[in-house]
mmCIF file of C-alpha atoms in Angstrom:
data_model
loop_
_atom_site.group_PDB
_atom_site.id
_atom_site.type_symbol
_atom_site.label_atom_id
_atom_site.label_comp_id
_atom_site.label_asym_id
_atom_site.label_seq_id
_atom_site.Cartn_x
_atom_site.Cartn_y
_atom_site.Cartn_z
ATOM 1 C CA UNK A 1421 -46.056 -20.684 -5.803
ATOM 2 C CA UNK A 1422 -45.548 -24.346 -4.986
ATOM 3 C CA UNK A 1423 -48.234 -26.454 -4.736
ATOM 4 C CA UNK A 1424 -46.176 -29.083 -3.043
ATOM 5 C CA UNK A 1425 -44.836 -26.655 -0.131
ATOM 6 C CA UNK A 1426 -48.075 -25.556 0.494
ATOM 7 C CA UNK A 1427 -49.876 -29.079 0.836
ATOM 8 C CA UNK A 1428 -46.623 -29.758 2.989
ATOM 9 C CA UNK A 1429 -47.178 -26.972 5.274
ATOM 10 C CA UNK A 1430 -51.108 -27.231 5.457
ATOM 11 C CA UNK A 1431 -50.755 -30.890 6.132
ATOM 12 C CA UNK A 1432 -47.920 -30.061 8.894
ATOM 13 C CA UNK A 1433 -50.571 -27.358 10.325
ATOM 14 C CA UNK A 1434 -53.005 -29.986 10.649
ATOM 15 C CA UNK A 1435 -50.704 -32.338 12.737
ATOM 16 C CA UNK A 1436 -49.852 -29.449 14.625
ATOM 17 C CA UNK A 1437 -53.950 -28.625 16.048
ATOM 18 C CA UNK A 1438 -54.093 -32.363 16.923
ATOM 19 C CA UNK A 1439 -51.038 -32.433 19.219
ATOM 20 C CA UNK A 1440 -52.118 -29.137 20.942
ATOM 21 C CA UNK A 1441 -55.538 -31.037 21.155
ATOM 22 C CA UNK A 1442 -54.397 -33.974 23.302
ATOM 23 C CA UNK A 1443 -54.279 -32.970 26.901
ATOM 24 C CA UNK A 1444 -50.982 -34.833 26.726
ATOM 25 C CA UNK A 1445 -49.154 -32.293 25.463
ATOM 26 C CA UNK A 1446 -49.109 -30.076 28.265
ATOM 27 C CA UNK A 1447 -47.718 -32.355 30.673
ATOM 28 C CA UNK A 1448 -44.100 -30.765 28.946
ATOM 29 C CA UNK A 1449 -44.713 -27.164 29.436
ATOM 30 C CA UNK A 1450 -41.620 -26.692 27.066
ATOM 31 C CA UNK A 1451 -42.662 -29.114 24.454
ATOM 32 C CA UNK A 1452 -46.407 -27.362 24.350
ATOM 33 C CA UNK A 1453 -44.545 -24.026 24.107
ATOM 34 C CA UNK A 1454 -42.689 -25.102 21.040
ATOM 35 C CA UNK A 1455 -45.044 -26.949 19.313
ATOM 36 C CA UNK A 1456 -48.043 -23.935 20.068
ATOM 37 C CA UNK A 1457 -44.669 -21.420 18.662
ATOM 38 C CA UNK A 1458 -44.503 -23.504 15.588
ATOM 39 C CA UNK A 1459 -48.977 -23.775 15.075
ATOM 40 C CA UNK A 1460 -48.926 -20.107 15.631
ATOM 41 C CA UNK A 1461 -46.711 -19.095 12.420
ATOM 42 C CA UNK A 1462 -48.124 -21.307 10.396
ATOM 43 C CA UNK A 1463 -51.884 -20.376 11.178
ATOM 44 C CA UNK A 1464 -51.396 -16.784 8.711
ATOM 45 C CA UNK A 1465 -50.620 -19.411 5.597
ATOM 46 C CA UNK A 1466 -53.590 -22.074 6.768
ATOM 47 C CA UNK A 1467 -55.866 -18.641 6.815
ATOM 48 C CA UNK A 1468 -54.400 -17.335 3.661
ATOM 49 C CA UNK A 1469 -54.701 -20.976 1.853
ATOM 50 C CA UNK A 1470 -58.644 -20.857 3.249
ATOM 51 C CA UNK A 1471 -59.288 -17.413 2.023
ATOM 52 C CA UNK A 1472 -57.670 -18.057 -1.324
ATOM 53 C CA UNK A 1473 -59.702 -21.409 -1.579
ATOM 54 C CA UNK A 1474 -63.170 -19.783 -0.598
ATOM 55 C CA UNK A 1475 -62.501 -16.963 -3.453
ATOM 56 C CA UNK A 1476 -61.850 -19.608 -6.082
ATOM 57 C CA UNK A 1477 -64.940 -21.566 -4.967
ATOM 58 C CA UNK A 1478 -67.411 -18.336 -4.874
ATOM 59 C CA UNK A 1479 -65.838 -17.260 -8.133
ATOM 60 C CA UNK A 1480 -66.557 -20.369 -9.771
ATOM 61 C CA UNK A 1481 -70.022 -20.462 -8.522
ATOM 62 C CA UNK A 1482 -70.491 -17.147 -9.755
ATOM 63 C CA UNK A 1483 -69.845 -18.066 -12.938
ATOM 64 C CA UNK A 1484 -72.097 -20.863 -13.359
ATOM 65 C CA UNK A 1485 -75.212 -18.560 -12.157
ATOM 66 C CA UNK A 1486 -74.056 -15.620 -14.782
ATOM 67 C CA UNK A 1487 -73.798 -18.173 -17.559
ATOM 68 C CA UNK A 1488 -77.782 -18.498 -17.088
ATOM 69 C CA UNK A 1489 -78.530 -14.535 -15.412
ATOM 70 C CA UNK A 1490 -75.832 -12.290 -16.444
ATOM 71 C CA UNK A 1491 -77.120 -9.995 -13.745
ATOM 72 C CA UNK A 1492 -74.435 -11.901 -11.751
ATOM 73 C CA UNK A 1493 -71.491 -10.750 -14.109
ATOM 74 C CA UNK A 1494 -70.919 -8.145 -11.783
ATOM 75 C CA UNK A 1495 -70.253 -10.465 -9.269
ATOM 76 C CA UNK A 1496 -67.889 -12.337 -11.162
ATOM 77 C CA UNK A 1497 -65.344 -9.574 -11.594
ATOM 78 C CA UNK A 1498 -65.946 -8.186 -7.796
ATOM 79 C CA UNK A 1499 -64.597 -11.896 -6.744
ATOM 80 C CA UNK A 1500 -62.066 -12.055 -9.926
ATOM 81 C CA UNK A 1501 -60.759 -8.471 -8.725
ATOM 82 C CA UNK A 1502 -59.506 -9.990 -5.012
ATOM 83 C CA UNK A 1503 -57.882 -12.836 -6.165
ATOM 84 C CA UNK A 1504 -54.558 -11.329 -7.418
ATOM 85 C CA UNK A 1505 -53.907 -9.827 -3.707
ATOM 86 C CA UNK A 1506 -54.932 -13.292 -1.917
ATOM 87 C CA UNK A 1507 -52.396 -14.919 -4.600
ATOM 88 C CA UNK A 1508 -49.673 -11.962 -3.545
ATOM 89 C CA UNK A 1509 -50.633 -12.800 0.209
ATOM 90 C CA UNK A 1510 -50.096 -16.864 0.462
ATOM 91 C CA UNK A 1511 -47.005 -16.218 -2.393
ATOM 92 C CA UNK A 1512 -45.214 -13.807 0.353
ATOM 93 C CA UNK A 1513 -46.088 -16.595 3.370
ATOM 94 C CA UNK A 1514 -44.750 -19.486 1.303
ATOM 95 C CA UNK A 1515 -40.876 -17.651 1.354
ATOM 96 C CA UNK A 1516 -39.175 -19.176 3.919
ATOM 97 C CA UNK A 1517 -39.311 -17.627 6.844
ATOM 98 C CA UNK A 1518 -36.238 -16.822 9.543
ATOM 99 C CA UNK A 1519 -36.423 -20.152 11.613
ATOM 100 C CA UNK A 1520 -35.706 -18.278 15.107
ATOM 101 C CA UNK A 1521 -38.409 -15.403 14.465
ATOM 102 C CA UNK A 1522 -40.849 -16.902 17.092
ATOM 103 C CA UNK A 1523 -37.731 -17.081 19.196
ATOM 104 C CA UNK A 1524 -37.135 -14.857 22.878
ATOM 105 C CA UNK A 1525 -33.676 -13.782 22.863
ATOM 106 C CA UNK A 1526 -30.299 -12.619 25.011
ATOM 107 C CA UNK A 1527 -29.116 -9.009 24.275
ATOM 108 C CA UNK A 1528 -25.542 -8.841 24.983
ATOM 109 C CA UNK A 1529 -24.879 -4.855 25.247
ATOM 110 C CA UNK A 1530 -20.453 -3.855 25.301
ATOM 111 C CA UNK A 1531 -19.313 -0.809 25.819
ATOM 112 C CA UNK A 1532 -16.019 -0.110 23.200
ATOM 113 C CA UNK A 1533 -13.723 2.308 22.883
ATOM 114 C CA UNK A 1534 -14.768 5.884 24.641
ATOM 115 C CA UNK A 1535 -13.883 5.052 28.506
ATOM 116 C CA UNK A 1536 -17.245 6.086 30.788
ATOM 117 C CA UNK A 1537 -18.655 7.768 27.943
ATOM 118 C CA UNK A 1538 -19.100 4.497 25.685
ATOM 119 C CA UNK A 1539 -20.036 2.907 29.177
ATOM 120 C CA UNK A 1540 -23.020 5.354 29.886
ATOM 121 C CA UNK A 1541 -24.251 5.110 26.158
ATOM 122 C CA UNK A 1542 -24.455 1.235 26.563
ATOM 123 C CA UNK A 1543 -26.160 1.806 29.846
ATOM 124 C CA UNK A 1544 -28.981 4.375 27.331
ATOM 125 C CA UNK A 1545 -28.882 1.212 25.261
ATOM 126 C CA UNK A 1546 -30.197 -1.166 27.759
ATOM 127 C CA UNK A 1547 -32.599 1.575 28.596
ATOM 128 C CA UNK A 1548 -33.822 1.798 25.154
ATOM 129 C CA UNK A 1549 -34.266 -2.087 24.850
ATOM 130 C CA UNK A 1550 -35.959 -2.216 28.385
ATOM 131 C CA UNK A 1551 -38.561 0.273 27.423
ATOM 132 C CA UNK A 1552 -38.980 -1.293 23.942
ATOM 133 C CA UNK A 1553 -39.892 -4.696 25.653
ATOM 134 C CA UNK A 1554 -42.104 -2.625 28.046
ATOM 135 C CA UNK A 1555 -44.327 -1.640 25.807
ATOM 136 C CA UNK A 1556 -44.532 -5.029 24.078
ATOM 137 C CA UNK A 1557 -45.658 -6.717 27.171
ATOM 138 C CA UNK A 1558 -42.410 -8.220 27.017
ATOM 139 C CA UNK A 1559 -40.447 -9.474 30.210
ATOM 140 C CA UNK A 1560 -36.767 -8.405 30.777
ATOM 141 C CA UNK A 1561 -34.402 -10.104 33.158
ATOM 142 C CA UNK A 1562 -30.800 -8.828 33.610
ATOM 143 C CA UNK A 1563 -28.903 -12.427 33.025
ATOM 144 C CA UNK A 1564 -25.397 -10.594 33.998
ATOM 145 C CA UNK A 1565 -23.998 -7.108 34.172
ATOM 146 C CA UNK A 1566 -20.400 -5.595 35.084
ATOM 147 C CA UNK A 1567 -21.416 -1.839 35.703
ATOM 148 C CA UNK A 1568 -19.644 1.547 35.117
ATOM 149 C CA UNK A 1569 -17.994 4.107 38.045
ATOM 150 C CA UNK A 1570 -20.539 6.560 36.307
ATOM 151 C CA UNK A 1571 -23.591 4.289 35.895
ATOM 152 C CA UNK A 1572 -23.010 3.046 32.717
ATOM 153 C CA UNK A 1573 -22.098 -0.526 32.081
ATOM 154 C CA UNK A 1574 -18.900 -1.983 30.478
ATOM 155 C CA UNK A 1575 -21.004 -5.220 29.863
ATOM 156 C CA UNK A 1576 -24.529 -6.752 30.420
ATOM 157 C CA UNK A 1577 -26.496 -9.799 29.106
ATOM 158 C CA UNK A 1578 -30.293 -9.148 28.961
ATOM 159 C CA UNK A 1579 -33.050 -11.647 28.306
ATOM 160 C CA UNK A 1580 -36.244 -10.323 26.342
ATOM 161 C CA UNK A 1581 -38.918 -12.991 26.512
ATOM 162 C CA UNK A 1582 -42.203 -12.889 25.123
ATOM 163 C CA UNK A 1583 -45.462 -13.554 27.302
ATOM 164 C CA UNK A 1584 -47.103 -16.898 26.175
ATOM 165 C CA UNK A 1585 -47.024 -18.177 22.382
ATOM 166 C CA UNK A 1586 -46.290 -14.981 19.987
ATOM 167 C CA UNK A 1587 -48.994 -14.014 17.753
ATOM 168 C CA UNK A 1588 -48.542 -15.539 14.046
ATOM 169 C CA UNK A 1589 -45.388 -16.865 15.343
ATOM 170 C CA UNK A 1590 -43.680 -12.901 15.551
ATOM 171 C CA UNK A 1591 -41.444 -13.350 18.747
ATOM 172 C CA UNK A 1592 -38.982 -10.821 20.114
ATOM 173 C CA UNK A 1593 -36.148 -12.179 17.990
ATOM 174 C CA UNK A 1594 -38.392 -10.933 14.878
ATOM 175 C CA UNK A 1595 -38.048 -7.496 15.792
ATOM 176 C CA UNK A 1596 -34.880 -7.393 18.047
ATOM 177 C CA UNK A 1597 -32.483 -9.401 15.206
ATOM 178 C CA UNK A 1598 -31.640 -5.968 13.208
ATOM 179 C CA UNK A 1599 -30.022 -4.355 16.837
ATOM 180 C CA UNK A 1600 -27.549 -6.383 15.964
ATOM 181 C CA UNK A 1601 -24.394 -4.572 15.059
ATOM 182 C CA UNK A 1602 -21.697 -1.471 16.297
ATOM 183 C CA UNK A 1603 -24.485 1.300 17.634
ATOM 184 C CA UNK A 1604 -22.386 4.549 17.816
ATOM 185 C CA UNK A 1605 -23.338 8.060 19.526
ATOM 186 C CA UNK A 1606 -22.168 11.579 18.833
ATOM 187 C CA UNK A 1607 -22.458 13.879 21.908
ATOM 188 C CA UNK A 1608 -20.851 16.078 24.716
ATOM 189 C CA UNK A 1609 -20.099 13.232 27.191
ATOM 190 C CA UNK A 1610 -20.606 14.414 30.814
ATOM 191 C CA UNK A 1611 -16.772 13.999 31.404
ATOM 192 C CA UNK A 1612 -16.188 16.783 28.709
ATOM 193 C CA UNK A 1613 -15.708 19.979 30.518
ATOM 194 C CA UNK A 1614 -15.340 22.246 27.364
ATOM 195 C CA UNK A 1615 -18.388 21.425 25.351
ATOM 196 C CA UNK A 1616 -16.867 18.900 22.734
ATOM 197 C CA UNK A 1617 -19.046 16.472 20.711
ATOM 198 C CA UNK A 1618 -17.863 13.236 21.268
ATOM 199 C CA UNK A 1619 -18.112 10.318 19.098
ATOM 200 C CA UNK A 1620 -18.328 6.574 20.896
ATOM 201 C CA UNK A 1621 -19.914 3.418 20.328
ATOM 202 C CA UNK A 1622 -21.365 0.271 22.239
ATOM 203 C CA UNK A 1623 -21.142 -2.896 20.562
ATOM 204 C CA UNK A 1624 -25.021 -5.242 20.435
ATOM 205 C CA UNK A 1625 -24.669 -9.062 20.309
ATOM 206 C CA UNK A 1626 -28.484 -10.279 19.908
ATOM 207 C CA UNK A 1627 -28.863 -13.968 19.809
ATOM 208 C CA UNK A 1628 -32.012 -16.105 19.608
ATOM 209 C CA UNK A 1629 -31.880 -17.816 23.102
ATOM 210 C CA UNK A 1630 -31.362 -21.543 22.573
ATOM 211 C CA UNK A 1631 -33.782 -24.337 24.152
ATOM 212 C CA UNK A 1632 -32.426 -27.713 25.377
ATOM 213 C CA UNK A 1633 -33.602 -29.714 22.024
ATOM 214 C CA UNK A 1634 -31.773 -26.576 19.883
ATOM 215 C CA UNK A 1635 -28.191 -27.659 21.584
ATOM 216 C CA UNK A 1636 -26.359 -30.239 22.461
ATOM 217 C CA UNK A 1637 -23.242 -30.087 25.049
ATOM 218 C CA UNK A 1638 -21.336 -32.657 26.359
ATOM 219 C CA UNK A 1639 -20.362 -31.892 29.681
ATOM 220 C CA UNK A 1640 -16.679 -32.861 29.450
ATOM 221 C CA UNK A 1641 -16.047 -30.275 26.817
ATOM 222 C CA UNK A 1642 -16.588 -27.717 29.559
ATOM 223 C CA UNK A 1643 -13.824 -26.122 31.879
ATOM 224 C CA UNK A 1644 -15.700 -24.385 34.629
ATOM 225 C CA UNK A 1645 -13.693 -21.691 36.928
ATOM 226 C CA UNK A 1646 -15.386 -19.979 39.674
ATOM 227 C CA UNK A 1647 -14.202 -16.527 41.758
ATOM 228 C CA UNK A 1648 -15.266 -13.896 43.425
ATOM 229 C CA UNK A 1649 -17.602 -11.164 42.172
ATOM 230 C CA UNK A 1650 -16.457 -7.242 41.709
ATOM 231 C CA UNK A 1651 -17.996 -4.302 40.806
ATOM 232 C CA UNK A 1652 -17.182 -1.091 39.396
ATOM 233 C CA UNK A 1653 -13.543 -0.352 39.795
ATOM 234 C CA UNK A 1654 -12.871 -3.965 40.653
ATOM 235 C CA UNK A 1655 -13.762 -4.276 44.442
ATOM 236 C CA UNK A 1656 -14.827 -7.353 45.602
ATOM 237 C CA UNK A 1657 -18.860 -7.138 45.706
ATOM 238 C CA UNK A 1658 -18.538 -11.266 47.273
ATOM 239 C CA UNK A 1659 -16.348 -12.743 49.860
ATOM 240 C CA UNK A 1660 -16.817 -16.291 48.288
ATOM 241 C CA UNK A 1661 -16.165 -17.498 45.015
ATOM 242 C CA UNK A 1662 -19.602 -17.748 43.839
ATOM 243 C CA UNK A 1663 -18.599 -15.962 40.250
ATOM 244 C CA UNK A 1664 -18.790 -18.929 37.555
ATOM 245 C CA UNK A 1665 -17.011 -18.755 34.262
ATOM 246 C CA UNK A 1666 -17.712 -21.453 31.793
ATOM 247 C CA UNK A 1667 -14.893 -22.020 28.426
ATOM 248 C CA UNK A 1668 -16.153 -24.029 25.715
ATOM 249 C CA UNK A 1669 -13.178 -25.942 24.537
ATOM 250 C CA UNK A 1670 -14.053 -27.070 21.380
ATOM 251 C CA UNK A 1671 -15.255 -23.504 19.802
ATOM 252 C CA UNK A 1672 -13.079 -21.292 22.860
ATOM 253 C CA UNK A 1673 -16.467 -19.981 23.743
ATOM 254 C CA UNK A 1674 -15.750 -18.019 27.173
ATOM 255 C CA UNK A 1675 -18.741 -17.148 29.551
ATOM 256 C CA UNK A 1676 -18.926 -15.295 32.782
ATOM 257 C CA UNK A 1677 -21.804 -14.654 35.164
ATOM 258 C CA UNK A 1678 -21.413 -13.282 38.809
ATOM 259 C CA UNK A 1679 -25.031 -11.416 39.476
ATOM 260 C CA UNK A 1680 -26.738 -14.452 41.462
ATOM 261 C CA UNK A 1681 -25.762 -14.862 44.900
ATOM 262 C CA UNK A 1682 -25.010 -19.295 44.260
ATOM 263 C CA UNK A 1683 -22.454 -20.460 42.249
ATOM 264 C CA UNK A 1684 -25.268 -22.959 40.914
ATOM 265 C CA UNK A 1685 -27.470 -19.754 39.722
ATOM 266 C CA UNK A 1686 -24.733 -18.031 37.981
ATOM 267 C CA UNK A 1687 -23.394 -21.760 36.571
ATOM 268 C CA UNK A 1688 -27.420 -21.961 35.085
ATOM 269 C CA UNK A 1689 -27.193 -18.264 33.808
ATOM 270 C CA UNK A 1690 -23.766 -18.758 32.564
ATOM 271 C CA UNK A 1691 -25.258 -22.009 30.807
ATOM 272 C CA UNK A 1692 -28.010 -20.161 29.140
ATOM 273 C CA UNK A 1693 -25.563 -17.874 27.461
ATOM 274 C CA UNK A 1694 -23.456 -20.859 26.202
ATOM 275 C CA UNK A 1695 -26.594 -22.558 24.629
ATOM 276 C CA UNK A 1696 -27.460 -19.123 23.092
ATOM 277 C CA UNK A 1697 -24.214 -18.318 21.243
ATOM 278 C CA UNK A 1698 -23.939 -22.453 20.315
ATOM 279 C CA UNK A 1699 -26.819 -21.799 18.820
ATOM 280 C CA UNK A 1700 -25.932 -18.696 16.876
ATOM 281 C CA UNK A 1701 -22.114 -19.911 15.496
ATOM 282 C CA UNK A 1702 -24.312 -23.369 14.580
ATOM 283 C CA UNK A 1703 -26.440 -21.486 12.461
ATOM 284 C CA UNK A 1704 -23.639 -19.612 11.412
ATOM 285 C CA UNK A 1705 -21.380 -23.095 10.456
ATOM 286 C CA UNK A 1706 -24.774 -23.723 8.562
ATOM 287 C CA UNK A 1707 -25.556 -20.769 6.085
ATOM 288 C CA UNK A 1708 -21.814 -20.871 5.078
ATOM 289 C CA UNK A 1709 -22.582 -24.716 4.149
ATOM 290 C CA UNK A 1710 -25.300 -23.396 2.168
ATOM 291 C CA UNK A 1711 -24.224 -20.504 0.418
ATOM 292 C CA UNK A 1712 -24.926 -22.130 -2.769
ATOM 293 C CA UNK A 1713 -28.795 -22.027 -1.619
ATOM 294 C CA UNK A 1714 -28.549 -18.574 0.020
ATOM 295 C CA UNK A 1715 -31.487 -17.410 -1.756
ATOM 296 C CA UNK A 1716 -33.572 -19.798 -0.042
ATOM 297 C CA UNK A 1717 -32.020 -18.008 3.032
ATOM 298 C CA UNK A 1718 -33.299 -15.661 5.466
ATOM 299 C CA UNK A 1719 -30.162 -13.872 7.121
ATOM 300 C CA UNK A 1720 -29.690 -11.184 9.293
ATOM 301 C CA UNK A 1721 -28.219 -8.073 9.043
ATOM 302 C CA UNK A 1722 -23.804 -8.797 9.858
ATOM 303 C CA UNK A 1723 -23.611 -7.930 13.368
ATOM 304 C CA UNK A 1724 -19.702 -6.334 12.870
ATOM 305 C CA UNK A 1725 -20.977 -3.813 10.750
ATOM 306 C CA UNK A 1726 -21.875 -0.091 12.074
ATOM 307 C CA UNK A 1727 -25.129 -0.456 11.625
ATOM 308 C CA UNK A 1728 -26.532 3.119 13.018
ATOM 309 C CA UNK A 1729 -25.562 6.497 14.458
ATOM 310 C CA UNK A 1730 -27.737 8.495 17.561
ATOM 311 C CA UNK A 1731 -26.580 12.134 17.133
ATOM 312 C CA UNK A 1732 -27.713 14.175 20.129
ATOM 313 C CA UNK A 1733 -26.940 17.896 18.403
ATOM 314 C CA UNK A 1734 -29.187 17.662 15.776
ATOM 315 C CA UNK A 1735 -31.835 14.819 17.525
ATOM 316 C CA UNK A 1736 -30.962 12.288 14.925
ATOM 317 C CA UNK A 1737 -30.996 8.881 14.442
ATOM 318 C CA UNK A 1738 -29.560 7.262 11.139
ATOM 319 C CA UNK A 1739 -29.712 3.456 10.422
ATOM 320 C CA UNK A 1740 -27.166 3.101 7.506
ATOM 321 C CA UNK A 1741 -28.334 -0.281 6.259
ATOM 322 C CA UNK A 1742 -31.014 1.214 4.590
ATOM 323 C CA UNK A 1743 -30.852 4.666 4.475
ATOM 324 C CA UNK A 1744 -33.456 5.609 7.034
ATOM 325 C CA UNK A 1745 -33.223 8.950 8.878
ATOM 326 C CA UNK A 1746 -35.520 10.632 11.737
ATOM 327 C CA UNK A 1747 -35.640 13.259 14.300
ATOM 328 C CA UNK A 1748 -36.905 11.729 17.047
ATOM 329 C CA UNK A 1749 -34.258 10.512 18.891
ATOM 330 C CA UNK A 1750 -35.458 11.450 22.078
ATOM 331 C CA UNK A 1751 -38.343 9.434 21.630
ATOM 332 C CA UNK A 1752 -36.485 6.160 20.296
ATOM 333 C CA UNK A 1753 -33.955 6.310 23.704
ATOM 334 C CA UNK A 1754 -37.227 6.228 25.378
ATOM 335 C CA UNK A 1755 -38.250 3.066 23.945
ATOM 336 C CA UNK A 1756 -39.916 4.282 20.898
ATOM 337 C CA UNK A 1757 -38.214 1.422 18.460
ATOM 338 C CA UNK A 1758 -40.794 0.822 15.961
ATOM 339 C CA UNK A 1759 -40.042 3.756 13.324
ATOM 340 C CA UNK A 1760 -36.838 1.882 12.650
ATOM 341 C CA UNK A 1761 -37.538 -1.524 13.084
ATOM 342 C CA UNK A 1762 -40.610 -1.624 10.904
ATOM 343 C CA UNK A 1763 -38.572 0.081 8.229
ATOM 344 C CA UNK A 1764 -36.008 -2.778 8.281
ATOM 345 C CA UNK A 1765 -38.521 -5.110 8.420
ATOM 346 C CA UNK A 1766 -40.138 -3.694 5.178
ATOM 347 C CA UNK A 1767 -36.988 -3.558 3.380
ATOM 348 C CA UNK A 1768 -36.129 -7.412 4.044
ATOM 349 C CA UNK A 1769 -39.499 -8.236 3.355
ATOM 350 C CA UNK A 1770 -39.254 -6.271 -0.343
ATOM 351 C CA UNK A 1771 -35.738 -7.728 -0.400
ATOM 352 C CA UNK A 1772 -37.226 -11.614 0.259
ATOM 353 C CA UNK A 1773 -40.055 -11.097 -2.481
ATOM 354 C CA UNK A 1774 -36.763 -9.594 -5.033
ATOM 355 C CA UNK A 1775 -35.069 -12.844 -4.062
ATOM 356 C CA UNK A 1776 -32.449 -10.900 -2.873
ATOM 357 C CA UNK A 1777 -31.659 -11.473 1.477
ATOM 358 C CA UNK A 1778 -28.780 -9.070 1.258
ATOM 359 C CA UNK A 1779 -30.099 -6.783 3.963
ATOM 360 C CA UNK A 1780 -27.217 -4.682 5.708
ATOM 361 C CA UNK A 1781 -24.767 -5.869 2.505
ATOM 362 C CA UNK A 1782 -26.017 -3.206 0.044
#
């Protein structure tokens, strides 16, 4: 445990409560938001720190008053026996911590290979994450979508957003990082008129969404296009060229958005997307530059690996990073996430404590 981090972080708690103290602070809704985001994860480790700091205080008390009754002996080891899981507790909230977890994020759901059946599993997809955030109290908003003949979609961008300042700093991108990855379904499509399992798969993009202070973009590295919107099959949905597509020239990031009505609403969706992925290929540039400290690291799972399987026969859903297996897939379609994600979340947490932030690479 290191004394210095700890003083570090407790003093940069304390800094923290004044600023959300001054009325001040609130005149910048998105500078209170970030700062309160920041106070939030850090309060665990100032309660932790307090606990562990009480115990150590009533223990040594203890033992002054059994030196002269040693009725109070018993008291000594009662105190002595809760210090070991306080020490565990502030040890586990001194590893660094994923830097985006208080973070909202953009789902970017693709269907891949598979035709309308790959289309209509992306579309369960977006379902499943929908529900998820439902029954967080999160907020959805489809950003973009290019739907499917069937009712699927080919491609949508979805924002999950928490409500207010996450508790202990847990936002959605602390759950929603491990969707990351090729998703891929085994099942008779619809389109299959003799009863043949199919297997398909949907690509997920998630990515921590990006505020103004994360990125930086100069406006004359971007080559903005506009045309008209189309839906499924291609027909022209728009008979102006409100449709906005945004190229990044320096990185050949390419964004499209054509839901919004105004060219300046699908520009500002468009925009949020950039800022997002910027974001993600900074961090990116940055735990390759510091590979030699990856330990220190807290990475997500690799995001071009198949990460898990939904098999309708049998009911099944199989995350392959780490093994897990249930029958319930019914239930997770319908929103019913946490089985999985909690698992993942335990094994990067065991993983972090081991030193080792290999999750998905085992």
């Amino acid at each position: 445990m290191s004394n210095e981090r700890l003083a570090g972080l407790l003093d940069e708690y304390a800094e923290l409560e004044k600023r959300l103290a001054d009325p001040a602070i609130h005149a910048d809704q998105n500078t209170a938001r970030r700062v309160g985001r920041r106070f939030a994860e850090l309060a665990p480790l100032h309660k932790a720190a307090g606990e562990l700091e009480q115990a150590r205080a009533d223990l040594s008390a203890a033992r002054e008053l059994a030196a002269e009754d040693p009725s109070f002996a018993t008291e000594v080891d009662a105190i002595s026996a809760t210090l070991p899981g306080l020490e565990e507790r502030l040890a586990e909230l001194l590893i660094p911590r994923d830097p985006h977890d208080a973070k909202d994020v953009i789902l970017e759901i693709k269907a891949g290979e598979g035709g309308e059946e790959s289309a209509l599993f992306a579309g369960d997809l977006l379902r499943m994450f929908t529900r998820y955030a439902e029954r967080h109290g999160w907020v959805t908003e489809v950003i973009d979508a290019q739907d499917s003949d069937l009712g699927g979609v080919k491609d949508v961008s979805l924002a999950v957003k928490t409500k207010g300042v996450p508790d202990g700093g847990n936002g959605v991108w602390s759950r929603l990082k491990w969707e990351g990855g090729v998703h891929r379904v085994q099942r008779v499509p619809v389109t299959e008129s003799q009863g043949r399992i199919h297997t398909s798969a949907a690509g997920v993009l998630v990515l921590p969404e990006a505020e103004d202070v994360d990125v930086s973009i100069d406006p004359n590295d971007l080559r903005i296009d506009v045309f008209r919107s189309s839906g499924p099959g291609g027909q022209s949905v728009n008979t102006t060229d409100s449709a906005v597509r945004i190229t990044h020239v320096p990185t050949g990031i390419v964004v499209s958005c054509q839901n919004e009505k105004s060219q300046l609403q699908n520009r500002e969706q468009a925009m949020r997307i950039l800022r997002a992925r910027l974001l993600a290929v900074a961090q990116e540039q940055a735990d390759a530059a510091a590979s030699d400290a990856r330990k220190a690291q807290v990475r997500t799972v690799d995001r071009s690996e198949r990460i898990r399987t939904y098999n309708f026969p049998q009911n099944r859903i199989t995350d392959h990073r780490i093994g897990y297996t249930a029958y319930n897939l019914d239930l997770v379609l319908g929103g019913d996430l946490d089985g999985v994600l909690d698992a993942l979340a335990e094994a990067d947490r065991a993983a972090r404590l081991a030193g080792d932030t290999d999750l998905g690479r085992r």
